[in-house]
XYZ file of C-alpha atoms in Angstrom:
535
model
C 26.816 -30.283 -30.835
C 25.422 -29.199 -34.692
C 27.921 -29.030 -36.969
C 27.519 -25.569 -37.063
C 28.846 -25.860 -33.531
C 25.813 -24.735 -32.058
C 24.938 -25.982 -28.299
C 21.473 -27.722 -28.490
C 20.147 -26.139 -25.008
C 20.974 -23.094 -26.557
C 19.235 -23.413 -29.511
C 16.160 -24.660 -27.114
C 16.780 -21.666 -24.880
C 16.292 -19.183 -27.843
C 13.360 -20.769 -29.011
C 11.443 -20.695 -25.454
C 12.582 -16.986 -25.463
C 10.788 -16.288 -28.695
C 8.169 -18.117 -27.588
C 7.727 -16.262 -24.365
C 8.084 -12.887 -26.363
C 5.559 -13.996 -28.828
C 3.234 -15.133 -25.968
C 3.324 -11.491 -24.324
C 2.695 -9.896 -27.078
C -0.035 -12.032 -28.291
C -1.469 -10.911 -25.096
C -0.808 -7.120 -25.686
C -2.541 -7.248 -29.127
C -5.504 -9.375 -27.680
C -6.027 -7.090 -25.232
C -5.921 -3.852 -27.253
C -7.994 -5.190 -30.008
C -10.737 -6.456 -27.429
C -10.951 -2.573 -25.481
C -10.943 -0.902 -28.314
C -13.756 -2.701 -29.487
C -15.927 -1.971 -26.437
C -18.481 0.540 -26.441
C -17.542 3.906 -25.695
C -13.722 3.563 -25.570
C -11.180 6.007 -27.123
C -7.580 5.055 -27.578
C -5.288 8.144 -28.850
C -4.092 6.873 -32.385
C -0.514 8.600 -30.701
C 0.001 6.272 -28.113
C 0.729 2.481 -28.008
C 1.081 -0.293 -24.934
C 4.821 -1.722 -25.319
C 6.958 -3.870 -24.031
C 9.247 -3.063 -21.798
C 10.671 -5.730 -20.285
C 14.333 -5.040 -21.127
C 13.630 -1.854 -18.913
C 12.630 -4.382 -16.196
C 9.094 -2.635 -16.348
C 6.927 -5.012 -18.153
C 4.492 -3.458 -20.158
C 3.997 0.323 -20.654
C 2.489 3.297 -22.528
C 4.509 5.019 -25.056
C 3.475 7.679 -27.633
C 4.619 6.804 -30.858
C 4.268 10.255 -32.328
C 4.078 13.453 -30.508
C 1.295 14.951 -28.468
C 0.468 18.312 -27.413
C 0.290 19.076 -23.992
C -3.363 18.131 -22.119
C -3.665 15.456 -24.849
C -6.451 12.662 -24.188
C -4.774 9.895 -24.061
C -7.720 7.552 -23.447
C -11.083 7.310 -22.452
C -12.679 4.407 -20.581
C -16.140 4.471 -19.475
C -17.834 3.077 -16.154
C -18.860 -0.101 -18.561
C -15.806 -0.806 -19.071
C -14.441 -0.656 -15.362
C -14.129 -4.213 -13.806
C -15.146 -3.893 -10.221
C -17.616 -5.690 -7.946
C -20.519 -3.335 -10.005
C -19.804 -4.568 -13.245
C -19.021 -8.280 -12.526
C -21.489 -10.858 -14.158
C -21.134 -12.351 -10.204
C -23.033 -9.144 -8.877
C -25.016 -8.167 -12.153
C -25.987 -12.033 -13.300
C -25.036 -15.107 -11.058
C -25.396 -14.196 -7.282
C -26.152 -10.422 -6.937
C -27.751 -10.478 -3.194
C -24.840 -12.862 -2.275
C -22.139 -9.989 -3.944
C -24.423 -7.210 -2.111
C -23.784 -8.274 1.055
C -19.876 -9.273 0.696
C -19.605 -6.109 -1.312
C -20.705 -4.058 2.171
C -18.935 -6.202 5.018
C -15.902 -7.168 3.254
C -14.918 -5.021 -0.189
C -11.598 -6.315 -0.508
C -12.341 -10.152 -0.697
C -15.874 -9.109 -3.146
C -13.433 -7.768 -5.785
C -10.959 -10.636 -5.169
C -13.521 -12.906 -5.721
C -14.749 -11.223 -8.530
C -11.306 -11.155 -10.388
C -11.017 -14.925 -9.764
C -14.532 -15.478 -11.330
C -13.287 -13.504 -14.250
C -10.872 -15.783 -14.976
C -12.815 -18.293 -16.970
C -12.417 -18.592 -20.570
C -15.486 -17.650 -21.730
C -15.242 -14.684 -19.852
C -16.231 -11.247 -21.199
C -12.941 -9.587 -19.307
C -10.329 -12.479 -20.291
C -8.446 -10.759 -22.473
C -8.026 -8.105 -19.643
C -7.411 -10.841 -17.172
C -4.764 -12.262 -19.600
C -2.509 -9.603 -19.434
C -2.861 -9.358 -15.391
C 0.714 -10.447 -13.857
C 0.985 -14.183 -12.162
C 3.502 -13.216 -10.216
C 4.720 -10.194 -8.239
C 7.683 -9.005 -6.007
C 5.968 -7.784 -3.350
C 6.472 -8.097 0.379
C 3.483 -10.567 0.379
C 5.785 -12.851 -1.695
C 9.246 -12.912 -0.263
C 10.713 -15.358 1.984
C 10.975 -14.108 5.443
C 14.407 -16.191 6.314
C 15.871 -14.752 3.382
C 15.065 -11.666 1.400
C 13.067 -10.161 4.552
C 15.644 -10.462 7.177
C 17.227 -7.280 5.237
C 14.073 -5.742 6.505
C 14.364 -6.745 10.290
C 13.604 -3.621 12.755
C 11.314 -1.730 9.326
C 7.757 -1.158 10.762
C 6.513 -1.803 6.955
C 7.321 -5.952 7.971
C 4.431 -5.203 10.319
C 1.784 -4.542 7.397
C 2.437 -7.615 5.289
C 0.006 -9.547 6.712
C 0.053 -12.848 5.146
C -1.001 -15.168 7.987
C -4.668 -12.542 8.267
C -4.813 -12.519 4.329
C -4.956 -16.147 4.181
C -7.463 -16.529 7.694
C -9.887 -14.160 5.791
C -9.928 -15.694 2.256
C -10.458 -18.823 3.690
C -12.929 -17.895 6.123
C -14.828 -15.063 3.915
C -13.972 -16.937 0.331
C -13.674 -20.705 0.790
C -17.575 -20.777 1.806
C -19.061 -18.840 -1.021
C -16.972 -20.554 -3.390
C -18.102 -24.051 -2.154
C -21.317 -23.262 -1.973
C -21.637 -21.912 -5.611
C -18.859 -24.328 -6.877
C -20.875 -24.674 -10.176
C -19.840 -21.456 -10.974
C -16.501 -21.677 -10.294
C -15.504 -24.466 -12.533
C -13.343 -23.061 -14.877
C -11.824 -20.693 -12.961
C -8.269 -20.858 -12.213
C -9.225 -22.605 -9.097
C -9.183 -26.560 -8.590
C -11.437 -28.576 -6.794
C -11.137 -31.643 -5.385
C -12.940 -34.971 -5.857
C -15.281 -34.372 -2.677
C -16.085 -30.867 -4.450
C -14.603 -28.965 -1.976
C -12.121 -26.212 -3.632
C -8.169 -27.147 -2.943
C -7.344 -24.749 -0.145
C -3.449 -24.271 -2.114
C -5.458 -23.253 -5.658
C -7.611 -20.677 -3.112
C -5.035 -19.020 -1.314
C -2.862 -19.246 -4.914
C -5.433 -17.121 -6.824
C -6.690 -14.914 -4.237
C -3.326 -13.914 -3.139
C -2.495 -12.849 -7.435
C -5.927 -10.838 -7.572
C -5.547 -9.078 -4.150
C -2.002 -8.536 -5.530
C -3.353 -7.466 -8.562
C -5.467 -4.928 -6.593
C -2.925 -3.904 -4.666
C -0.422 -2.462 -7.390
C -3.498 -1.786 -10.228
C -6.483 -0.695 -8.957
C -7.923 2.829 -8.514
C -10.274 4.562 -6.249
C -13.096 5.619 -8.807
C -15.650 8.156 -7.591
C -18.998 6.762 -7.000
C -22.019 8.492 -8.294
C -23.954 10.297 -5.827
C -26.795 7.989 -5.808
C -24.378 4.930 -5.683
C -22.683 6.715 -2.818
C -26.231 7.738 -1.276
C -27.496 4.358 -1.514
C -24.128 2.656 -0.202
C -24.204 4.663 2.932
C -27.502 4.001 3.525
C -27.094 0.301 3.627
C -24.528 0.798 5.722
C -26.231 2.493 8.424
C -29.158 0.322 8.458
C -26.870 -2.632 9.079
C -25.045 -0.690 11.668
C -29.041 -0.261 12.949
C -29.900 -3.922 13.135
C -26.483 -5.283 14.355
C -26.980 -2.287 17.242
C -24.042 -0.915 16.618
C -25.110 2.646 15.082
C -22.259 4.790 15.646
C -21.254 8.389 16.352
C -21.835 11.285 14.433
C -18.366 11.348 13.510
C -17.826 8.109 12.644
C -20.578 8.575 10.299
C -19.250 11.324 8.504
C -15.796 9.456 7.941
C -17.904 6.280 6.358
C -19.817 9.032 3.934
C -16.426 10.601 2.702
C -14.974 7.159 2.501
C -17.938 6.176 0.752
C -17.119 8.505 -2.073
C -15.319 6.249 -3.674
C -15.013 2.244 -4.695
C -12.291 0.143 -5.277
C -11.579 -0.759 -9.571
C -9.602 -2.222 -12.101
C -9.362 0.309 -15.005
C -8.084 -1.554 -18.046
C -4.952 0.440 -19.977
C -5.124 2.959 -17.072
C -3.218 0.112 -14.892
C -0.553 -0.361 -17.844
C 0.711 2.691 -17.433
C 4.327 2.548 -15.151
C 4.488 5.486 -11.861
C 7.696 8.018 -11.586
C 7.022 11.092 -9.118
C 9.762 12.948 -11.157
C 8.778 11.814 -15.162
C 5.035 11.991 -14.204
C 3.000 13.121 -17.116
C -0.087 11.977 -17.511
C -3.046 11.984 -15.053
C -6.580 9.979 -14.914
C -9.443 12.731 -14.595
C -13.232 11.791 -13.197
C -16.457 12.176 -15.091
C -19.745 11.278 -14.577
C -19.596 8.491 -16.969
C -16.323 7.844 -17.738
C -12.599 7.905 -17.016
C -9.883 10.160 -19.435
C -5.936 9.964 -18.930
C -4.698 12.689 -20.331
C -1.472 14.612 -20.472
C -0.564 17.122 -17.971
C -0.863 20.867 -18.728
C 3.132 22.039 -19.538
C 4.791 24.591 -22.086
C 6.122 21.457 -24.348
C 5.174 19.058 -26.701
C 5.459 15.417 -25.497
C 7.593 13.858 -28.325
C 7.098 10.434 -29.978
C 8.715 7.264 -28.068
C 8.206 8.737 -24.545
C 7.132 6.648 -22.124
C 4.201 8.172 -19.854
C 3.889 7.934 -16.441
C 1.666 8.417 -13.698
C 2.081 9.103 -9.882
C 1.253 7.383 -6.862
C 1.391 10.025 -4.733
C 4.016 10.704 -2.335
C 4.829 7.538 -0.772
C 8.160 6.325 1.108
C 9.916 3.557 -0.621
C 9.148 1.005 2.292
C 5.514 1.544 0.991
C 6.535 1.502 -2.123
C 8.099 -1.713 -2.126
C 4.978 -3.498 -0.417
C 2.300 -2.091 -2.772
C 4.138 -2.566 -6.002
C 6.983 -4.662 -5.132
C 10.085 -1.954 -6.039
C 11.772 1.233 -4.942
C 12.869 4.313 -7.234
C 15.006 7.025 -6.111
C 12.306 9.669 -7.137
C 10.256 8.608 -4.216
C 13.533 8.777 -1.224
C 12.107 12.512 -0.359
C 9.214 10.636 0.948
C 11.108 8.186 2.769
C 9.555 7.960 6.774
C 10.616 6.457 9.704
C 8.024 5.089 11.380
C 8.229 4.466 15.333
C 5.329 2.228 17.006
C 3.590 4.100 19.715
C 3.989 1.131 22.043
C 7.713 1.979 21.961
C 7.077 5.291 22.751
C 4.935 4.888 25.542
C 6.799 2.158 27.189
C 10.148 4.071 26.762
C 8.400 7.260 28.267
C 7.313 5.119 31.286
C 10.673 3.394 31.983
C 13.137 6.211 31.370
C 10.719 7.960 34.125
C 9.898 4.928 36.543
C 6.244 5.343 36.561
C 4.805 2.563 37.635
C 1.057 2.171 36.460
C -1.423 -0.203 36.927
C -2.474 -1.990 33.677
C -6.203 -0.096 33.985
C -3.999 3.120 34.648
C -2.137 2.296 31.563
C -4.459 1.565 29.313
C -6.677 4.905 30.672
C -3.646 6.861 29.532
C -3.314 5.293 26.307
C -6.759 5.486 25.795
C -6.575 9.610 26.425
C -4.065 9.960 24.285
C -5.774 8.303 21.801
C -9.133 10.061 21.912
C -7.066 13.489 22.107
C -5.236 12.736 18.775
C -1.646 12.341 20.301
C -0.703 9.391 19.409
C -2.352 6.574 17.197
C -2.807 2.774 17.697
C -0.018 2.321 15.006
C 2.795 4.408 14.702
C 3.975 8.274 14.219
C 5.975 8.968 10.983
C 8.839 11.023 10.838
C 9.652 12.558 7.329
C 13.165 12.036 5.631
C 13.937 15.440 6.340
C 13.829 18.079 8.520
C 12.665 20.366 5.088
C 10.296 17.908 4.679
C 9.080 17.680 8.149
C 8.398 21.176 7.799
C 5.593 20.322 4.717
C 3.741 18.651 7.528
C 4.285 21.162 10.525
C 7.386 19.527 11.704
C 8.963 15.989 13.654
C 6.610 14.685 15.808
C 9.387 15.042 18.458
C 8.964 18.527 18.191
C 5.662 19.032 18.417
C 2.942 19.722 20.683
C 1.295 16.145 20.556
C 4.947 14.575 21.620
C 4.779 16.867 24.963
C 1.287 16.344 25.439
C 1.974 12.220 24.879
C 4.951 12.890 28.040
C 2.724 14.966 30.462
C 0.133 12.419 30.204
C 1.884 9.359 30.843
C 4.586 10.941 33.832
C 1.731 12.457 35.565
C 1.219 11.360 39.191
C -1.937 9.506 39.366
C -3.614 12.140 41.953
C -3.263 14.612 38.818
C -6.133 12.471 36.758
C -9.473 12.321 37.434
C -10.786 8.359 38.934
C -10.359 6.423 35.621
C -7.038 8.367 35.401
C -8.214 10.482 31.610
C -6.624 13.743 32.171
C -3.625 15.250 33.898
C -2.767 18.698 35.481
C -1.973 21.561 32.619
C 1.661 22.373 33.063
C 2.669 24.787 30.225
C 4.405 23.009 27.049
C 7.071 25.193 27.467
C 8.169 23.934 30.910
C 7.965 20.480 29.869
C 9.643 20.620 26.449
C 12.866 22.360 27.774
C 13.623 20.160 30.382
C 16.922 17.578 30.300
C 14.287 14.675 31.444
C 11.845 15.629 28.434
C 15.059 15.425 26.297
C 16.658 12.174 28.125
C 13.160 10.490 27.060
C 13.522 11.172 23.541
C 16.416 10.189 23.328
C 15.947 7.010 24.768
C 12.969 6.422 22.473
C 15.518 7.064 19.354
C 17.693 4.618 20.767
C 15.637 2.309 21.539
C 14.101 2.115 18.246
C 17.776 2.201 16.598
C 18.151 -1.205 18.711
C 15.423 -2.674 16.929
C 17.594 -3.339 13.802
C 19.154 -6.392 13.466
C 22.572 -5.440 13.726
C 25.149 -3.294 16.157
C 25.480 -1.278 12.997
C 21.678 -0.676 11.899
C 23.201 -0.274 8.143
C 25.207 -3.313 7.654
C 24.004 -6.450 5.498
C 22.424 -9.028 7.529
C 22.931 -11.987 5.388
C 26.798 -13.005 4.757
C 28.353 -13.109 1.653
C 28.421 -16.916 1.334
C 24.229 -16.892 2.124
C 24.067 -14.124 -0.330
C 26.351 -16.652 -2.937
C 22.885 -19.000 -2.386
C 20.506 -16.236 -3.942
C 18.846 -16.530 -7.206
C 19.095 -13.189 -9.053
C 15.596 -11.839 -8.094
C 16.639 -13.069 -4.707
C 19.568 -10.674 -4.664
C 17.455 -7.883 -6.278
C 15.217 -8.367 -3.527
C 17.769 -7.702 -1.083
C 19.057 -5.025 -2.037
C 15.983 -3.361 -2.709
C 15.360 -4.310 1.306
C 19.214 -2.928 2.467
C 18.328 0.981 0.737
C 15.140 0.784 2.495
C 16.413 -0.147 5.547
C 19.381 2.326 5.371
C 17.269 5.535 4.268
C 15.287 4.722 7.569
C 18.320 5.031 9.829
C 19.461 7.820 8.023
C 16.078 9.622 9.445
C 16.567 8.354 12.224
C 20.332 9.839 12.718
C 18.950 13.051 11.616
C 16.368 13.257 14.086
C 18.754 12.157 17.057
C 20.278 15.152 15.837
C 18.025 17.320 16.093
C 17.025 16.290 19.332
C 20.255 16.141 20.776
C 20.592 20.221 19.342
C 17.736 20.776 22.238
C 18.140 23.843 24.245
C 17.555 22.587 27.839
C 16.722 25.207 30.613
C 15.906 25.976 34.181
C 11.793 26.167 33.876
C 12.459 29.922 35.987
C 15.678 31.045 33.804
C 13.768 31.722 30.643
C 15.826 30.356 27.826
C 13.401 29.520 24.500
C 12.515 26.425 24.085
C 12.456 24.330 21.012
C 9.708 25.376 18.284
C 6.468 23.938 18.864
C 5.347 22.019 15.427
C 2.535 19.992 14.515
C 3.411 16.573 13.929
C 2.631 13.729 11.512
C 1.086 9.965 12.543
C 1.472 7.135 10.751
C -2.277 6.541 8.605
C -1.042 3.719 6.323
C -3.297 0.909 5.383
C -2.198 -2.820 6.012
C -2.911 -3.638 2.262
C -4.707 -7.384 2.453
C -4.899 -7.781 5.680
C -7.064 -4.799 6.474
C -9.390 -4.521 3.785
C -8.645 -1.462 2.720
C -7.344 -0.555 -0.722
C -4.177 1.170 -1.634
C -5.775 2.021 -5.648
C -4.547 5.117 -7.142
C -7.181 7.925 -6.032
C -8.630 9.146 -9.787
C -8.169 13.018 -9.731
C -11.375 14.926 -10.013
């Protein structure tokens, strides 16, 4: 002890804080200083990037003075957009190498990019800088501790780590040790032989895809960078033989629209579906955030906030790695269609070959039914409603039955399509409403414990945790319990079924239009899950 009676770990402990605090903040200013400098860039004298750690929400933009409403906030243009366009990799070092990764596999291009970015002599590093190291999302938790809270949650499903690492070390680990020159530097490591360390690969791919996962947006291509892109496309789809359908084509062009991008300062800003006030707006040239349109001035130390749209927490807490209450109305339950057609098959003893099973599926499929995933049912029945109803109401859920309890005479020889009976008939029966049932409680089974709500790890297990650990969990347990929540509502609902003679003419349930799962796997799939820029 000091004489002053001062512990010396304590003394050490404050100084590592200050040093920490001066550290981030040193980054903040380096970062502002180097984007305002860039060509073309407007900052808002009215708003500054802050720290908000204390808030547990890192850093964030507040005004410090007020703004009128439809304010610009900001304005970055295209130059200043780091994406697989404006990386010296495409633009300087290896630009038919990036041309070809860019069109067969977008998501590792930009990952790659990121990590290439990450040398010091780098034009982006003070962009880079302020990127996080480390994240709380699914990708990153443990799954004997913090995601056994999440047992029986379809979300588990779309992690996707053992794929993510397959395909950065597959797609990644050869361009990188062919053109390790360039990579020296980087945050990766390479061994003595040359060849990069496969724990520094899957280390620094897994913080940029990360990093695109919870920052990036979807930025609207110009049209002749969206003409040109499709027409690569299509001529490797020509060569490889596998040109496809008219329809398919049309999907890649509207897909095509768009490209995946880090926007620098646009990312800083934190996402609330309630305190939303700001929005990023397209041009041909450039980027603007600006304030929404509203009968009040914004007043000085307000934090602004965008929106992500409305996505259930589950999604919410893979993507960005937490959950808010603003975003329970979107809560879903999803239920994998595998469940639903093996329940439909068992609870009715048909008894179908595999090719007869897999025709079926395949119908159902190709009609729209059902998808290869899951179908989503909304938190509420209000909010089923938005979206034409529960898919347990609707008419792709007694389409989905008649299909797959057909007798096999009723389909044609590679067993596509069964008789017409009329929806009506079907949906008021008690075996239509048995099924459903069964399905509900079958997927109800799938949680981890006889009561789908209670904590799966004990209280001493739970004495183990460190404190992000037991953040993590709990984050997990409200997830998990606004699921079953859905899922009691819709049991329910179902339960509420009129059932009828098909001759004594009671109504049947509504008919509704219901809503399938469409949610991207995040790493594993490619796809991004960037904030769509508004146009």
């Amino acid at each position: 002890m000091h004489s002053d009676g001062m512990d010396i770990d304590s003394v050490e402990h404050d100084h590592s804080s200050r040093e920490e605090l001066d550290s981030f903040n040193s980054a903040s200013r380096e970062f502002m200083e180097w984007l305002r400098a860039r060509k073309g860039v407007y900052i808002n004298p009215g708003i500054t990037l802050a720290d908000l750690r204390s808030q547990g929400a890192g850093r964030g933009v507040v005004s410090n003075t007020d703004l009128a409403p439809e304010s610009e906030l900001f304005t970055i243009p295209h130059t200043s957009i780091l994406s697989t366009r404006s990386s010296s990799l495409t633009t300087t070092h290896m630009p038919e190498v990036m041309k070809e990764l860019n069109e067969t596999h977008p998501w590792p291009a930009l990952v790659l990019a990121l990590i290439f970015e990450t040398r010091k002599e780098s034009e982006w590093r003070p962009y880079i800088q302020i990127l996080p190291r480390e994240f709380n999302t699914l990708m990153f938790w443990d799954e004997k501790v913090e995601l056994r809270e999440l047992q029986g949650c379809e979300v588990v499903k779309k992690i996707g780590k053992e794929e993510a690492d397959k395909g950065f070390r597959e797609v990644l680990g050869p361009v990188v040790e062919k053109y390790a020159n360039l990579f020296r530097g980087t945050d990766l490591e390479f061994d003595e032989s040359g060849k990069v360390v496969d724990e520094s690969l899957m280390k620094s791919a897994h913080r940029m895809a990360s990093c695109i996962m919870s920052y990036s947006f979807d930025v609207e291509a110009t049209p002749e960078d969206a003409a040109a892109t499709i027409a690569a496309r299509k001529a490797r789809a020509a060569e490889s033989g596998e040109a496809n359908e008219e329809e398919s084509d049309s999907d890649d062009e509207e897909e095509l629209v768009y490209y995946k991008a880090m926007v620098p300062l646009a990312d800083m800003l934190n996402a609330d579906g309630e305190k939303n006030n700001a929005r990023l707006f397209h041009h041909p040239t450039h980027l603007t955030m600006s304030l929404l349109p509203t009968t009040t001035t914004l007043p000085a130390n307000t934090q602004l906030f965008n929106d992500y749209g409305p996505l259930p927490r589950s999604d919410l807490l893979r993507r960005y790695g937490y959950i808010t209450t603003s975003y329970t109305p979107y809560d879903v339950l999803e239920v994998s269609c595998s469940l639903i057609v093996d329940t439909i098959l068992t609870e009715n003893a048909i008894h179908l070959t595999q090719s007869e099973k897999e025709a079926r599926i395949e119908h159902l499929l190709e009609e729209g039914y059902i998808d290869d995933d899951a179908i989503e049912l909304a938190a509420t029945q209000e909010k089923a409603a938005d979206a034409g109803g529960w898919w347990t109401e609707s008419d792709e859920a007694v389409r989905t039955f008649q299909v797959l309890t057909a007798p096999s005479t009723s389909h044609s020889t590679d067993g596509a399509k069964p008789k017409r009976i009329p929806l009506s008939v079907t949906r008021s029966s008690q075996k239509y409403k048995s099924t459903f049932l069964a399905i509900l409680k079958n997927r109800l089974q799938q949680y981890p414990t006889p009561d789908p709500t209670a904590n799966v790890l004990t209280a001493k297990q739970e004495s183990w945790l460190s404190e992000t650990q037991r953040q993590r969990v709990e984050m997990a347990r409200e997830v998990r319990k606004g699921e079953v929540e859905i899922l009691r509502r819709v049991v329910a609902a179902v339960e509420a079924w009129a059932v009828q003679d098909p001759e004594a003419g009671v109504p049947a349930p509504k008919a509704a239009t219901g809503k399938r799962s469409s949610r991207d796997g995040g790493e594993k799939s490619g796809n991004g899950n960037g904030k769509r820029v508004k146009a």
